[in-house]
Every structure is written in C-alpha cells, then in structure tokens.
Short mmCIF file of C-alpha atoms in Angstrom, two decimals:
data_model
loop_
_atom_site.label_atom_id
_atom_site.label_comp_id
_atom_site.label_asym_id
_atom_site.label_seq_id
_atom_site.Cartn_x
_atom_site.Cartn_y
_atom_site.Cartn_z
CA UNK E 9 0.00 0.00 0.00
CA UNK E 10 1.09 3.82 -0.59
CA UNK E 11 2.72 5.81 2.52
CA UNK E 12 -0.79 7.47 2.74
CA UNK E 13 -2.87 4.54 3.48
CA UNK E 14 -0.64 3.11 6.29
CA UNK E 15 -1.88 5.89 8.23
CA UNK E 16 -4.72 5.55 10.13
CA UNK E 17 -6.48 8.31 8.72
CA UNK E 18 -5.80 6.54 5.47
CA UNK E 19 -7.51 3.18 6.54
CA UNK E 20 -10.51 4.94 7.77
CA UNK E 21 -11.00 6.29 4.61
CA UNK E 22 -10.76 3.23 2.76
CA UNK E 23 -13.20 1.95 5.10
CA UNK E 24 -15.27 4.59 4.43
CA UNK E 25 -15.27 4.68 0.55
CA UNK E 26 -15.30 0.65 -0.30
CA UNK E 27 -18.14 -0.15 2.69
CA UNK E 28 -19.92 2.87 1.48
CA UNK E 29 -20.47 1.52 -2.04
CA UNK E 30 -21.02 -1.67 -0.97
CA UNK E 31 -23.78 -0.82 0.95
CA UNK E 32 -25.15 1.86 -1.50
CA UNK E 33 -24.69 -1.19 -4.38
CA UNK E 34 -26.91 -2.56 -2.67
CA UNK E 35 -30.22 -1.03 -3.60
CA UNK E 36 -29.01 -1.59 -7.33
CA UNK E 37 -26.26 -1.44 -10.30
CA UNK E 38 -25.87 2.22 -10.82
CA UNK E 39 -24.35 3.83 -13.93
CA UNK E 40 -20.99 4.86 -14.28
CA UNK E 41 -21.84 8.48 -13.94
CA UNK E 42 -23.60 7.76 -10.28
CA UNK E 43 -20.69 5.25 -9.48
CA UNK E 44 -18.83 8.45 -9.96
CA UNK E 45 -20.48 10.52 -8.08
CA UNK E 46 -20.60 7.52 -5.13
CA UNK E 47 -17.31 7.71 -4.97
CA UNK E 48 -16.68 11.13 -5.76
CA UNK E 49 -19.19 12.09 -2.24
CA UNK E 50 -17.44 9.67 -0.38
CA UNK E 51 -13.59 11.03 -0.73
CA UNK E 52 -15.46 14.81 -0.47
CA UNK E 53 -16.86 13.73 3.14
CA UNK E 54 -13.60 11.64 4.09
CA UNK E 55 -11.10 14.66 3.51
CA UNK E 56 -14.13 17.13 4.68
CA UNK E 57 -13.23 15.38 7.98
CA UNK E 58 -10.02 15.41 7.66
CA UNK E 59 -10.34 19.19 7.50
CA UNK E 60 -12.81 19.66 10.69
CA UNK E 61 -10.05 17.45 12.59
CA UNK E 62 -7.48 20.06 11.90
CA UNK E 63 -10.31 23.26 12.71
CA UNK E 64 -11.06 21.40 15.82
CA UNK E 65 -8.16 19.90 17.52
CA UNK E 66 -8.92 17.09 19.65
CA UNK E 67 -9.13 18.77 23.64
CA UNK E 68 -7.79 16.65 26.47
CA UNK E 69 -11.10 16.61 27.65
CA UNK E 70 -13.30 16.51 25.02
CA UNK E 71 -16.17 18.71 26.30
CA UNK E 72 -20.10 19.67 25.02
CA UNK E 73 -19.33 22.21 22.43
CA UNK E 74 -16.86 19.36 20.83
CA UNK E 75 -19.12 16.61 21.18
CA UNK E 76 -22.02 19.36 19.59
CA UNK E 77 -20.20 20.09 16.50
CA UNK E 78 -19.03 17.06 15.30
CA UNK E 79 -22.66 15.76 16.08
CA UNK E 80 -24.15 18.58 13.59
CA UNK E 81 -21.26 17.30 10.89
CA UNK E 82 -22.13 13.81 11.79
CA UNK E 83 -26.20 14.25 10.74
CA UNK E 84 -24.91 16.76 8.03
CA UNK E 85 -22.57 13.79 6.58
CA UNK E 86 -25.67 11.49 7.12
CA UNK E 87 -27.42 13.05 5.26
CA UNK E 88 -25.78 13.84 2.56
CA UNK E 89 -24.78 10.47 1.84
CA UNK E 90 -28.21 9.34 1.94
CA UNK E 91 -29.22 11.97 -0.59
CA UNK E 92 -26.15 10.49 -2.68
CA UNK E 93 -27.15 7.07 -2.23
CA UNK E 94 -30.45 7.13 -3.01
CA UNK E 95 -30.00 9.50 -6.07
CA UNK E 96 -27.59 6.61 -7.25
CA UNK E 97 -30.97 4.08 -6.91
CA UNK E 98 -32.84 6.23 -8.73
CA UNK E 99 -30.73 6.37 -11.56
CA UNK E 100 -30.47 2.73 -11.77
CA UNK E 101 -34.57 2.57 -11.42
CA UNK E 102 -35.53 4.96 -13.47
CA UNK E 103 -37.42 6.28 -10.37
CA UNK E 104 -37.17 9.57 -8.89
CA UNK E 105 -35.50 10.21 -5.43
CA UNK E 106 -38.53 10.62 -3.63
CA UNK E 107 -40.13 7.54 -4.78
CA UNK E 108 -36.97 5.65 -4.19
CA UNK E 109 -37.08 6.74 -0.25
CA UNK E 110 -40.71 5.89 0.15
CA UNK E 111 -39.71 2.45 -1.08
CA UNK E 112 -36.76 2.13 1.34
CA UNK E 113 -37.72 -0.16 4.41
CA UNK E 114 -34.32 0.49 6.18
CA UNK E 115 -34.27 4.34 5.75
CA UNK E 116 -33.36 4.64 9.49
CA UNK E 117 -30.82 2.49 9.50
CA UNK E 118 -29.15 3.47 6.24
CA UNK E 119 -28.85 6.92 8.38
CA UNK E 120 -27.22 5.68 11.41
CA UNK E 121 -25.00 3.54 9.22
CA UNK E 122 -23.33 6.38 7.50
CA UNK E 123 -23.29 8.41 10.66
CA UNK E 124 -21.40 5.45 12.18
CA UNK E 125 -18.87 5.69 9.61
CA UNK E 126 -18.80 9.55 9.75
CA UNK E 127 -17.86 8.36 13.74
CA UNK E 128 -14.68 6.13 12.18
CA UNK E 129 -13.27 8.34 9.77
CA UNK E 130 -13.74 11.31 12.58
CA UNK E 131 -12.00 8.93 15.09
CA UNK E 132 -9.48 8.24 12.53
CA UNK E 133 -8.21 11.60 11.58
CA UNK E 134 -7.89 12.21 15.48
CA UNK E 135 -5.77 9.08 15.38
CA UNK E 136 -3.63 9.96 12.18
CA UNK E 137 -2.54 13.70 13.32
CA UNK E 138 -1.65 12.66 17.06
CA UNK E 139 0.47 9.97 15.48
CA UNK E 140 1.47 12.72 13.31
CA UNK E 141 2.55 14.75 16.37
CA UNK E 142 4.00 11.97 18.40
CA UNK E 143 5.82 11.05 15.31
CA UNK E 144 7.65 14.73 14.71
CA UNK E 145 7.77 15.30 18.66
CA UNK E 146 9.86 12.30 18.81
CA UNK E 147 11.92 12.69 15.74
CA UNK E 148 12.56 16.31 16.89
CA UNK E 149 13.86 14.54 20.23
CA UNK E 150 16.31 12.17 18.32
CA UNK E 151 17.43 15.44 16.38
CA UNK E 152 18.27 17.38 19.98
CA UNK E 153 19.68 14.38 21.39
CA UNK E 154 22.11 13.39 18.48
CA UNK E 155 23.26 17.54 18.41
CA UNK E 156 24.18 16.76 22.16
CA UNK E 157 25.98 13.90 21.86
CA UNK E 158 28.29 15.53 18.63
CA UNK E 159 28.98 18.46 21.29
CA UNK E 160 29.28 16.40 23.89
CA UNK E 161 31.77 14.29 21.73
CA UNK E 162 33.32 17.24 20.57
CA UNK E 163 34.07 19.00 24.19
CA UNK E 164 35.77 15.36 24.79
CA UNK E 165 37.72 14.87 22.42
CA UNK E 166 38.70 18.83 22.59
CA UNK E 167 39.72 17.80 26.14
CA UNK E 168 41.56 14.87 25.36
CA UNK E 169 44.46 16.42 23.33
CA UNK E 170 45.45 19.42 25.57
CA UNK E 171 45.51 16.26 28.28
CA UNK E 172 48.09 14.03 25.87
CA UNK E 173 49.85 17.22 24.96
CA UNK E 174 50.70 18.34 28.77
CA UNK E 175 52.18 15.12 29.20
CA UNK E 176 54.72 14.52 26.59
CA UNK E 177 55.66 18.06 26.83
CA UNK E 178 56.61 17.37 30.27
CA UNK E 179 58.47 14.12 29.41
CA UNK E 180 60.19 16.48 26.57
CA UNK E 181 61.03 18.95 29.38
CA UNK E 182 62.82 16.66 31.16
CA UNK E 183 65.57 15.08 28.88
CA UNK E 184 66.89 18.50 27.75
CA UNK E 185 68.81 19.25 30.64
CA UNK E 186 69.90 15.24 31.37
CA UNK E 187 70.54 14.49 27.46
CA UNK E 188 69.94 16.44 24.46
CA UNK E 189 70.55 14.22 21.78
CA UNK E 190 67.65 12.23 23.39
CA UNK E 191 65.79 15.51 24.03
CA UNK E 192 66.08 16.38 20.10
CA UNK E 193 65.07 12.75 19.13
CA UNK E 194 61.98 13.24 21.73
CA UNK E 195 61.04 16.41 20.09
CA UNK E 196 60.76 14.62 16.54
CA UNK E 197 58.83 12.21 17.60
CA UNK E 198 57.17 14.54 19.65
CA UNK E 199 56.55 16.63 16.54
CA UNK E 200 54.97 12.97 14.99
CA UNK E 201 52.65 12.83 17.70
CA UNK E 202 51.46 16.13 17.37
CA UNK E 203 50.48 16.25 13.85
CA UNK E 204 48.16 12.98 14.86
CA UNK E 205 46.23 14.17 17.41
CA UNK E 206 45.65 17.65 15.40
CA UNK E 207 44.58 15.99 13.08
CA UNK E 208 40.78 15.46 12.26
CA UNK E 209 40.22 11.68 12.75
CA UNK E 210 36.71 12.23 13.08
CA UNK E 211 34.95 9.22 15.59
CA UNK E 212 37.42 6.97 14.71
CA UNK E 213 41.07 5.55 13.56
CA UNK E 214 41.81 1.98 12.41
CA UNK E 215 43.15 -0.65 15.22
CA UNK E 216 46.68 -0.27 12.93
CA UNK E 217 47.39 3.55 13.34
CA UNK E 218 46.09 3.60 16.82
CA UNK E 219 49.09 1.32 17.88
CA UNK E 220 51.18 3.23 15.84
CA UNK E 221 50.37 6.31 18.08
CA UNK E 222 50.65 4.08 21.19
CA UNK E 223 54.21 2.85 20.12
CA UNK E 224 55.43 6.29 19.64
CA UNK E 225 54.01 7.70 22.63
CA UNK E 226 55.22 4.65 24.27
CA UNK E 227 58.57 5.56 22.65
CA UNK E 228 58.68 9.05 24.07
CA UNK E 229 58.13 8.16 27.31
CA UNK E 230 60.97 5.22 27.17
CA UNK E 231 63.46 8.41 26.43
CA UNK E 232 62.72 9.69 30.00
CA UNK E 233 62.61 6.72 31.73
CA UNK E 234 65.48 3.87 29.94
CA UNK E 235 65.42 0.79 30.90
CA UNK E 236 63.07 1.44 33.69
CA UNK E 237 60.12 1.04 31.11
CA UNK E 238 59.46 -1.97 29.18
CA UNK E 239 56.45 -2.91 26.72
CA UNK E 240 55.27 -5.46 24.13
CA UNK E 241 52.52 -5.66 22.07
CA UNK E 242 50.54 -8.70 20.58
CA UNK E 243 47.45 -8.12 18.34
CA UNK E 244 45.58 -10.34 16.10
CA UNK E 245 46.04 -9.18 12.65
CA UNK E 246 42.58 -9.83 11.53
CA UNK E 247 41.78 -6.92 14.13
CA UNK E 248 43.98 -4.01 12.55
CA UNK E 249 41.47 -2.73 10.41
CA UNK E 250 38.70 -2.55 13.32
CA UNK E 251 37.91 1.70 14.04
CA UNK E 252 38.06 2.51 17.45
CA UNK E 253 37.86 5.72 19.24
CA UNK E 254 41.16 7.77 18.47
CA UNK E 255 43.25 7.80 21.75
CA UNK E 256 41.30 5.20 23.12
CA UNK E 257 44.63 2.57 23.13
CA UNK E 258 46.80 5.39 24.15
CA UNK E 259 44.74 6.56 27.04
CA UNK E 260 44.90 3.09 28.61
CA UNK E 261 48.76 3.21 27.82
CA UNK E 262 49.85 6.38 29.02
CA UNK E 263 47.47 5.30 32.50
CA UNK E 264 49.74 2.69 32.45
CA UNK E 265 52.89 4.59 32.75
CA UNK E 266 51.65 7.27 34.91
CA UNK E 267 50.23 5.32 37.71
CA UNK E 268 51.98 2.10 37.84
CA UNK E 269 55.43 2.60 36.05
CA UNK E 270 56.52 5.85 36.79
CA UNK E 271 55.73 6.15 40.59
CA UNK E 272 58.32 2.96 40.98
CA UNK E 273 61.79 2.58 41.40
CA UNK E 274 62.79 -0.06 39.46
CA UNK E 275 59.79 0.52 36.17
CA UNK E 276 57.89 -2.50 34.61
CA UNK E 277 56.50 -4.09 31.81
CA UNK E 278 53.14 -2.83 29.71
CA UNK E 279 51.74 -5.75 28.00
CA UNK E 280 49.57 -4.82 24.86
CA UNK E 281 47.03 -7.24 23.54
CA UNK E 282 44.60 -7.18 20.98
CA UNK E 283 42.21 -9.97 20.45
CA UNK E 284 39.38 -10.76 18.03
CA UNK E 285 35.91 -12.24 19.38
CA UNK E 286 32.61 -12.83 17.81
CA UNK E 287 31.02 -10.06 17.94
CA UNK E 288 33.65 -8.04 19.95
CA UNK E 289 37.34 -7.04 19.98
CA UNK E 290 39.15 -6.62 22.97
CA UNK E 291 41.77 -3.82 23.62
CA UNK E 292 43.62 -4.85 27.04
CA UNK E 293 46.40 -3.19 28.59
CA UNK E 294 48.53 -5.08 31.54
CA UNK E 295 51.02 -3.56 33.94
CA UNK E 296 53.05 -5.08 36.86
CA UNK E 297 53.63 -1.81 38.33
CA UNK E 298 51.78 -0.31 41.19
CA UNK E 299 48.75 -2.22 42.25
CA UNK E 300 47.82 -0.07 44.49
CA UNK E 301 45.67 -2.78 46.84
CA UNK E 302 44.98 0.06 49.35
CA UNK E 303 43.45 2.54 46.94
CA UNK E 304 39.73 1.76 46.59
CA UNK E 305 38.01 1.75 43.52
CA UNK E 306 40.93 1.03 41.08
CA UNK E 307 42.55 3.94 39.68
CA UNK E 308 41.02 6.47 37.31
CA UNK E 309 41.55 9.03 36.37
CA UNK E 310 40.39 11.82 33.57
CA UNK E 311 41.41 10.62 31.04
CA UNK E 312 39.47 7.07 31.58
CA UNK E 313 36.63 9.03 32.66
CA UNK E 314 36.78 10.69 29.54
CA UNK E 315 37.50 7.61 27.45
CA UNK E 316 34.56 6.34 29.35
CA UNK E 317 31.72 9.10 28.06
CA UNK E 318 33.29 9.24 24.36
CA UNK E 319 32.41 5.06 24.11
CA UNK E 320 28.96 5.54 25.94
CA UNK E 321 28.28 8.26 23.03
CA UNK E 322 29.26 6.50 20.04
CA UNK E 323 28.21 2.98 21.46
CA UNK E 324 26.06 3.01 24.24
CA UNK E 325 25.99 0.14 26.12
CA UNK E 326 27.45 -1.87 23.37
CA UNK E 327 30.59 -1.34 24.39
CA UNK E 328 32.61 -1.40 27.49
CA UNK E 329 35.71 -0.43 29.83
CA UNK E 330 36.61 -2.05 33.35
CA UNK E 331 40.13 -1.60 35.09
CA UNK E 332 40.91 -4.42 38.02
CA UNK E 333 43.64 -4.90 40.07
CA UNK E 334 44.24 -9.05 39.66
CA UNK E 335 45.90 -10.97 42.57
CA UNK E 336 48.94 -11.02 40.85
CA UNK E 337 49.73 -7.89 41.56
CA UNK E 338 49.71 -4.64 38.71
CA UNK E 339 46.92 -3.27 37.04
CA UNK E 340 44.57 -4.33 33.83
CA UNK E 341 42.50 -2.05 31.72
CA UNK E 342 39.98 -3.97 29.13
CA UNK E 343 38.31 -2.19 26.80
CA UNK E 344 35.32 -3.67 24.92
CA UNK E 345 34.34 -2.67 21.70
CA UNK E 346 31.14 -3.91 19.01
CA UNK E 347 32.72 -5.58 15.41
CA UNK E 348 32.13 -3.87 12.50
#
C-alpha cells in the first residue's frame, strides 16, 4: 500500500469509501456516472473530515461544544450520503428520489449507518494527526539528542588532546637538561605525535594507526625513563582494520605509565594485547607496576573518565571499559568494543 494509506487516517478512509459503495450497491447497479459521483461524495466527506479534525483539535477533555459540532457534521454527513445514495438508486430505477425513499424499508438504518462511519473516519483523523505529532515530537527529540551527543563528543575529544599534549611536553622537558641528543630525538617524535592528534580523525582511527600512536608515545616516554620502562605488544592481525575511538589505546597506555610505572623505582613491563571475538574485539592493557591494593576503587583518572563518556556516546551500552587490580599484583584495563 502507498505511505498514505498506512496511516490511520488513510484506513478509515478506505473503510469509508469501499463499505460505502457496498452498501449503496446494494439497492441496485448504478451507472458509471452515479458510481462516480458515489465515490466522488465519499472522498469529499472523508477529507471534509479530515479538514474539521485540523479546525477542531482534539481537547484533552473533550467537552459539550466538541461533542455538539461534530454531532451537527455527523447528521450533516448522514445526510448527505443518503441523498447520494439514493440518487444513485434512482438512476439505476428509473425512479425519482422521492419515490426511491418511500420504497426504502431500512431508511433509518441506512442513516445511522453512515453516521457510524462519519464516527470512524472522525475517530481516525484524530488518530492519524496525534500519530502525526507523536511522530515529529519524537523525531525532533532524536534530532536534539544526536546535536548533544556531537557536542558532547566534541568538548571530549577537545579535552583529550590538551591532556596528551601536557604530558609529553613534560616528558620532553625533562631530557633537555639530562641528554639532548635524546631531548632532540623526543622532540621529533614529539613533533609525529602532534600532527596525529591535530589531526581530524573524526569518531574513529583503524586498530593499525592507533598502535602506531601508542608505540610512539610509548617511545617518548621510554626516552625519559630507559630501561626502567618496558612494553610489548601482541594483536591479532585480523583486528587491525577494526575503528576505534582515536586515543582510546593510548589513554589506557599512558594510565599505564603514569600510575603504575613511573611512581616505581625499578619501572615494569606494559603488555599490549589485541584480540578478536565474535562479535567483539578486545583492547587490554597489563602492567606489573603499582597495584595499588589500598586505593579503593581502582585507579582512574580523567582521562578514563573521559575515554569512558566518548564510548557511551558513540556505542552506548554496546561497548565497554573495566580496570581491576588481579591478585597477581599490577593493574589491567579492558576495553570492549562492538565488530564492525
């Protein structure tokens, strides 16, 4: 069926026009020029309704002067479609109107009949503009709600950068005085680093350049710390061409560093792994650095808060990110995100 007779209001006229004839076929076979007209009153009434639906909007409590006007269009409708419908038996007779309703043994109920219908198309253009209304109310909703999340998304990720930024600069900062032939190396790859997250990587970056960030920032930080730092990565290759959030990886790295690795003496180890599920693929990041048993919840800070409300906006609850502290001692971040 067309768009227009999905609608309610659209059913109820259907309703109206074929049971209409039907029951006006009834006294006879008409010509084609009364079939015409049949059908010609009936649409005229239906959209008539339509109208008065729109002139007077349905109250949330309906009151007297509601119920009074649509009962003076309800007789009026009546009517006419008796005078139609009998005008359409006279042609077929050969009898004139009046002749044709003195005949009629059902007169009364012929009248309530089409006032009963009046009652279903009314009832149905009621129905088709509030569904109308809902309809737009609700897409209007979707339309706010989708402008939020792109500004919300937007004051994120404009938060995230100045937050990466800070901290490299700082781990720049401190090699120039100690050794600047690892300070001017720092700065180029410092100068790499920039130029990605400046860049306009829009909601997302493939699995493959995101470690490629992650290494180099990883990189950077090894300048400042030696030996003391120490990571390896292992990711399914079927996963590299999997989007994810840009930063995502290297927010869960550079947590890492800053609250397990760095406060110790002697470093650690960060232990990248990527795996491929079924409908998932899992971004995990391991340390054996400061566990921190004491500190209840596990550590988080901005950064995996804000990691946190950039996946609930572009997933929902599709995706996920939990940080534990496992008997073993360290810290594990495991971030969650929906296949392709």
């Amino acid at each position: 069926l067309p768009a227009s007779l999905r609608s309610v209001f659209g059913m109820a006229l259907t309703a109206w026009v074929v049971v209409g004839l039907a029951f006006s076929l009834l006294g006879g076979t008409p010509g084609l020029a009364a079939f015409g007209a049949g059908v010609a009153g009936a649409i005229i009434l239906a959209f008539a309704a339509w109208w008065l639906s729109g002139v007077v909007p349905l109250p949330s409590r309906p009151g007297p002067t509601f119920y009074a006007i649509h009962g003076v269009a309800g007789l009026c409708s009546g009517s006419l479609m008796i005078l139609v419908t009998y005008w359409q038996r006279s042609v077929a007779t050969d009898q004139s109107i009046r002749a044709v309703a003195r005949a009629a043994d059902f007169l009364g109920a012929e009248f309530a009949f089409w006032i009963w219908l009046y009652a279903i198309l009314i009832a149905g253009s009621y129905g088709s503009r509030f569904t109308t209304v809902v309809q737009a109310e609700r897409e209007a909703a979707m339309r706010a709600e989708a402008r939020a999340a792109e500004a919300r998304l937007a004051v994120l990720k404009g938060q995230l950068n100045p937050h990466f930024l800070f901290n490299a600069l700082h781990s720049v900062s401190a090699l120039i005085r100690r050794d600047p032939d690892q300070a001017e190396l720092a700065l180029e790859r410092l100068g790499d680093l920039l130029r990605v997250s400046l860049d306009d990587v829009a909601d997302g970056v493939t699995i493959a350049e995101e470690l490629r960030f992650t290494r180099d920032y990883l990189e950077l930080e090894q300048l400042g710390m030696g030996e003391r730092l120490v990571y390896d990565i292992d990711a399914d290759q079927s996963a590299l061409d999997a989007v994810v959030p840009p930063f995502a990886l290297q927010v869960l790295a550079e947590n890492a560093v800053r609250h397990g690795i760095a406060p110790r003496p002697r470093g650690g180890r960060i232990s990248i792994e990527i795996r491929e599920g079924n409908e998932t693929i899992r971004l995990s990041v391991r340390d054996d650095g400061l566990g921190a048993p004491a500190l209840e919840p596990p550590r988080e800070d901005g950064a995996l808060a804000n990691l946190k409300d950039r996946l609930a906006g572009l997933y929902g609850e599709r995706a996920s990110l939990n940080a534990d502290r496992p008997e073993t001692g360290g810290f594990v971040a495991q971030l969650d995100i929906p296949r392709p």
